[in-house]
């Protein structure tokens, strides 16, 4: 499976609502939003020229981050490797490593946009993008939101 900017944007979109302690400041210019603006500009020719959808950005603040992070495709792509390139049975990222490995090796005719990875895998990738290889230390705390009913926390 090819992991392009649309897929990495969707991973962040999937994980953010599951992590209430992170703040995207409502400034996440998703891939889909940028495609929509680009199409609208192409049709009407009005307004400022939109950014390239491959340049999506998510401004995120969270615990122990020294400043707001402008998360982009390249960081999320690198985080995929951080989580996926681990021993399946001894990964510090737990089940997320297995889930990502299976997701990344979907057949070419299966879209990563249509077939999302597990929520735990999306969370692990976002934590790796924000905190690097030490992000796994937050996995247990992050996953507790997956186990509790919505509205609790």
PDB file of C-alpha atoms in Angstrom:
ATOM      1  CA  UNK A   1       0.000   0.000   0.000  1.00  0.00           C
ATOM      2  CA  UNK A   2       1.220   3.461  -0.847  1.00  0.00           C
ATOM      3  CA  UNK A   3       0.950   5.900   2.059  1.00  0.00           C
ATOM      4  CA  UNK A   4       0.439   9.387   0.666  1.00  0.00           C
ATOM      5  CA  UNK A   5      -0.580  12.686   2.257  1.00  0.00           C
ATOM      6  CA  UNK A   6      -4.277  11.829   2.055  1.00  0.00           C
ATOM      7  CA  UNK A   7      -3.705   8.682   4.124  1.00  0.00           C
ATOM      8  CA  UNK A   8      -1.542  10.364   6.771  1.00  0.00           C
ATOM      9  CA  UNK A   9      -4.098  13.167   7.096  1.00  0.00           C
ATOM     10  CA  UNK A  10      -6.841  10.573   7.639  1.00  0.00           C
ATOM     11  CA  UNK A  11      -4.751   8.887  10.345  1.00  0.00           C
ATOM     12  CA  UNK A  12      -4.519  12.148  12.264  1.00  0.00           C
ATOM     13  CA  UNK A  13      -8.240  12.806  11.711  1.00  0.00           C
ATOM     14  CA  UNK A  14      -8.999   9.334  13.070  1.00  0.00           C
ATOM     15  CA  UNK A  15      -6.818   9.699  16.165  1.00  0.00           C
ATOM     16  CA  UNK A  16      -7.516  13.272  17.303  1.00  0.00           C
ATOM     17  CA  UNK A  17     -11.114  12.779  18.497  1.00  0.00           C
ATOM     18  CA  UNK A  18      -9.928   9.761  20.513  1.00  0.00           C
ATOM     19  CA  UNK A  19      -7.377  11.849  22.408  1.00  0.00           C
ATOM     20  CA  UNK A  20      -9.240  14.595  24.309  1.00  0.00           C
ATOM     21  CA  UNK A  21      -6.073  15.777  26.053  1.00  0.00           C
ATOM     22  CA  UNK A  22      -4.642  16.970  22.717  1.00  0.00           C
ATOM     23  CA  UNK A  23      -5.800  20.269  21.282  1.00  0.00           C
ATOM     24  CA  UNK A  24      -5.819  20.800  17.548  1.00  0.00           C
ATOM     25  CA  UNK A  25      -6.983  24.390  18.033  1.00  0.00           C
ATOM     26  CA  UNK A  26      -9.544  23.762  15.290  1.00  0.00           C
ATOM     27  CA  UNK A  27      -6.792  24.624  12.835  1.00  0.00           C
ATOM     28  CA  UNK A  28      -6.375  21.253  11.181  1.00  0.00           C
ATOM     29  CA  UNK A  29      -6.360  21.938   7.454  1.00  0.00           C
ATOM     30  CA  UNK A  30      -7.055  18.384   6.354  1.00  0.00           C
ATOM     31  CA  UNK A  31      -6.188  16.948   2.992  1.00  0.00           C
ATOM     32  CA  UNK A  32      -9.879  16.700   2.072  1.00  0.00           C
ATOM     33  CA  UNK A  33     -10.503  20.349   2.983  1.00  0.00           C
ATOM     34  CA  UNK A  34      -7.583  21.481   0.832  1.00  0.00           C
ATOM     35  CA  UNK A  35      -8.785  19.341  -2.097  1.00  0.00           C
ATOM     36  CA  UNK A  36     -12.245  20.889  -1.753  1.00  0.00           C
ATOM     37  CA  UNK A  37     -10.801  24.420  -1.757  1.00  0.00           C
ATOM     38  CA  UNK A  38      -8.574  23.603  -4.736  1.00  0.00           C
ATOM     39  CA  UNK A  39     -11.531  22.218  -6.707  1.00  0.00           C
ATOM     40  CA  UNK A  40     -13.632  25.255  -5.834  1.00  0.00           C
ATOM     41  CA  UNK A  41     -10.851  27.607  -6.936  1.00  0.00           C
ATOM     42  CA  UNK A  42     -10.428  25.674 -10.189  1.00  0.00           C
ATOM     43  CA  UNK A  43     -14.165  25.954 -10.926  1.00  0.00           C
ATOM     44  CA  UNK A  44     -14.666  29.595  -9.955  1.00  0.00           C
ATOM     45  CA  UNK A  45     -11.208  31.141 -10.162  1.00  0.00           C
ATOM     46  CA  UNK A  46     -12.195  33.303  -7.186  1.00  0.00           C
ATOM     47  CA  UNK A  47     -10.449  33.803  -3.891  1.00  0.00           C
ATOM     48  CA  UNK A  48      -6.860  33.194  -2.878  1.00  0.00           C
ATOM     49  CA  UNK A  49      -5.110  30.270  -4.506  1.00  0.00           C
ATOM     50  CA  UNK A  50      -5.394  27.338  -2.086  1.00  0.00           C
ATOM     51  CA  UNK A  51      -2.437  25.405  -0.727  1.00  0.00           C
ATOM     52  CA  UNK A  52      -1.431  22.075  -2.216  1.00  0.00           C
ATOM     53  CA  UNK A  53      -3.423  19.319  -0.428  1.00  0.00           C
ATOM     54  CA  UNK A  54      -0.178  17.405   0.151  1.00  0.00           C
ATOM     55  CA  UNK A  55       0.820  20.266   2.475  1.00  0.00           C
ATOM     56  CA  UNK A  56      -1.891  19.684   5.087  1.00  0.00           C
ATOM     57  CA  UNK A  57      -1.045  20.829   8.608  1.00  0.00           C
ATOM     58  CA  UNK A  58      -2.380  20.032  12.059  1.00  0.00           C
ATOM     59  CA  UNK A  59      -1.411  22.456  14.826  1.00  0.00           C
ATOM     60  CA  UNK A  60      -1.418  20.397  18.012  1.00  0.00           C
ATOM     61  CA  UNK A  61      -0.588  21.112  21.622  1.00  0.00           C
ATOM     62  CA  UNK A  62      -0.458  18.462  24.282  1.00  0.00           C
ATOM     63  CA  UNK A  63       1.058  17.334  27.569  1.00  0.00           C
ATOM     64  CA  UNK A  64       4.838  17.846  27.818  1.00  0.00           C
ATOM     65  CA  UNK A  65       5.150  19.406  24.381  1.00  0.00           C
ATOM     66  CA  UNK A  66       7.330  22.515  24.769  1.00  0.00           C
ATOM     67  CA  UNK A  67       5.369  24.360  22.068  1.00  0.00           C
ATOM     68  CA  UNK A  68       2.572  23.903  19.562  1.00  0.00           C
ATOM     69  CA  UNK A  69       3.572  21.348  16.935  1.00  0.00           C
ATOM     70  CA  UNK A  70       2.779  21.906  13.265  1.00  0.00           C
ATOM     71  CA  UNK A  71       2.306  18.290  12.299  1.00  0.00           C
ATOM     72  CA  UNK A  72       2.702  17.499   8.578  1.00  0.00           C
ATOM     73  CA  UNK A  73       2.675  14.474   6.276  1.00  0.00           C
ATOM     74  CA  UNK A  74       6.397  13.725   6.594  1.00  0.00           C
ATOM     75  CA  UNK A  75       6.221  13.536  10.397  1.00  0.00           C
ATOM     76  CA  UNK A  76       3.241  11.180  10.359  1.00  0.00           C
ATOM     77  CA  UNK A  77       4.893   9.065   7.661  1.00  0.00           C
ATOM     78  CA  UNK A  78       8.033   8.780   9.797  1.00  0.00           C
ATOM     79  CA  UNK A  79       5.881   7.921  12.822  1.00  0.00           C
ATOM     80  CA  UNK A  80       4.343   5.041  10.870  1.00  0.00           C
ATOM     81  CA  UNK A  81       7.834   3.587  10.622  1.00  0.00           C
ATOM     82  CA  UNK A  82       8.525   4.203  14.299  1.00  0.00           C
ATOM     83  CA  UNK A  83       5.500   2.126  15.278  1.00  0.00           C
ATOM     84  CA  UNK A  84       5.492  -0.462  12.484  1.00  0.00           C
ATOM     85  CA  UNK A  85       9.215  -1.313  12.375  1.00  0.00           C
ATOM     86  CA  UNK A  86       9.146  -3.212  15.631  1.00  0.00           C
ATOM     87  CA  UNK A  87       9.102  -6.869  16.604  1.00  0.00           C
ATOM     88  CA  UNK A  88       5.461  -7.929  16.526  1.00  0.00           C
ATOM     89  CA  UNK A  89       5.729  -9.774  19.831  1.00  0.00           C
ATOM     90  CA  UNK A  90       7.950  -7.386  21.781  1.00  0.00           C
ATOM     91  CA  UNK A  91       6.952  -3.957  20.519  1.00  0.00           C
ATOM     92  CA  UNK A  92       6.707  -1.167  23.091  1.00  0.00           C
ATOM     93  CA  UNK A  93       3.696   0.006  21.038  1.00  0.00           C
ATOM     94  CA  UNK A  94       1.802  -3.222  21.802  1.00  0.00           C
ATOM     95  CA  UNK A  95      -1.043  -4.296  19.521  1.00  0.00           C
ATOM     96  CA  UNK A  96      -0.654  -1.117  17.445  1.00  0.00           C
ATOM     97  CA  UNK A  97       2.479  -2.551  15.799  1.00  0.00           C
ATOM     98  CA  UNK A  98       0.662  -5.703  14.694  1.00  0.00           C
ATOM     99  CA  UNK A  99      -2.335  -3.712  13.489  1.00  0.00           C
ATOM    100  CA  UNK A 100      -0.165  -1.314  11.481  1.00  0.00           C
ATOM    101  CA  UNK A 101       1.896  -4.081   9.934  1.00  0.00           C
ATOM    102  CA  UNK A 102      -1.269  -5.808   8.747  1.00  0.00           C
ATOM    103  CA  UNK A 103      -2.724  -2.510   7.480  1.00  0.00           C
ATOM    104  CA  UNK A 104       0.446  -1.507   5.635  1.00  0.00           C
ATOM    105  CA  UNK A 105       0.573  -4.843   3.831  1.00  0.00           C
ATOM    106  CA  UNK A 106      -2.938  -4.704   2.450  1.00  0.00           C
ATOM    107  CA  UNK A 107      -3.119  -5.651  -1.225  1.00  0.00           C
ATOM    108  CA  UNK A 108      -2.536  -2.833  -3.708  1.00  0.00           C
ATOM    109  CA  UNK A 109      -6.182  -2.911  -4.736  1.00  0.00           C
ATOM    110  CA  UNK A 110      -7.283  -1.964  -1.183  1.00  0.00           C
ATOM    111  CA  UNK A 111      -7.172   1.721  -0.367  1.00  0.00           C
ATOM    112  CA  UNK A 112      -5.741   2.931   2.927  1.00  0.00           C
ATOM    113  CA  UNK A 113      -8.454   5.586   2.824  1.00  0.00           C
ATOM    114  CA  UNK A 114     -11.263   3.045   2.661  1.00  0.00           C
ATOM    115  CA  UNK A 115      -9.757   0.503   5.036  1.00  0.00           C
ATOM    116  CA  UNK A 116      -8.580   2.337   8.153  1.00  0.00           C
ATOM    117  CA  UNK A 117      -6.217   0.843  10.727  1.00  0.00           C
ATOM    118  CA  UNK A 118      -7.426   0.218  14.263  1.00  0.00           C
ATOM    119  CA  UNK A 119      -8.020   3.211  16.502  1.00  0.00           C
ATOM    120  CA  UNK A 120      -5.179   2.007  18.738  1.00  0.00           C
ATOM    121  CA  UNK A 121      -2.827   2.047  15.741  1.00  0.00           C
ATOM    122  CA  UNK A 122      -3.906   5.561  14.714  1.00  0.00           C
ATOM    123  CA  UNK A 123      -3.350   6.771  18.278  1.00  0.00           C
ATOM    124  CA  UNK A 124       0.104   5.177  18.400  1.00  0.00           C
ATOM    125  CA  UNK A 125       1.100   6.852  15.126  1.00  0.00           C
ATOM    126  CA  UNK A 126      -0.043  10.256  16.366  1.00  0.00           C
ATOM    127  CA  UNK A 127       1.828   9.787  19.660  1.00  0.00           C
ATOM    128  CA  UNK A 128       4.964   8.774  17.733  1.00  0.00           C
ATOM    129  CA  UNK A 129       4.618  11.827  15.491  1.00  0.00           C
ATOM    130  CA  UNK A 130       4.342  14.132  18.502  1.00  0.00           C
ATOM    131  CA  UNK A 131       6.717  12.486  20.976  1.00  0.00           C
ATOM    132  CA  UNK A 132       9.006  10.320  18.856  1.00  0.00           C
ATOM    133  CA  UNK A 133       9.970   6.849  19.998  1.00  0.00           C
ATOM    134  CA  UNK A 134       9.157   7.774  23.616  1.00  0.00           C
ATOM    135  CA  UNK A 135       5.493   8.238  22.659  1.00  0.00           C
ATOM    136  CA  UNK A 136       4.881   4.582  23.500  1.00  0.00           C
ATOM    137  CA  UNK A 137       5.072   5.596  27.158  1.00  0.00           C
ATOM    138  CA  UNK A 138       1.701   7.338  26.670  1.00  0.00           C
ATOM    139  CA  UNK A 139       0.014   4.434  24.866  1.00  0.00           C
ATOM    140  CA  UNK A 140      -1.616   2.921  27.959  1.00  0.00           C
ATOM    141  CA  UNK A 141      -2.975   6.294  29.056  1.00  0.00           C
ATOM    142  CA  UNK A 142      -4.205   7.063  25.542  1.00  0.00           C
ATOM    143  CA  UNK A 143      -5.850   3.681  25.070  1.00  0.00           C
ATOM    144  CA  UNK A 144      -7.902   4.035  28.232  1.00  0.00           C
ATOM    145  CA  UNK A 145     -10.117   6.423  26.239  1.00  0.00           C
ATOM    146  CA  UNK A 146     -10.808   3.590  23.808  1.00  0.00           C
ATOM    147  CA  UNK A 147     -11.955   1.336  26.645  1.00  0.00           C
ATOM    148  CA  UNK A 148     -14.212   3.837  28.426  1.00  0.00           C
ATOM    149  CA  UNK A 149     -17.649   4.879  27.198  1.00  0.00           C
ATOM    150  CA  UNK A 150     -17.763   8.227  25.396  1.00  0.00           C
ATOM    151  CA  UNK A 151     -18.260  11.166  27.710  1.00  0.00           C
ATOM    152  CA  UNK A 152     -16.144   9.649  30.461  1.00  0.00           C
ATOM    153  CA  UNK A 153     -12.476  10.301  30.761  1.00  0.00           C
TER     154      UNK A 153
END
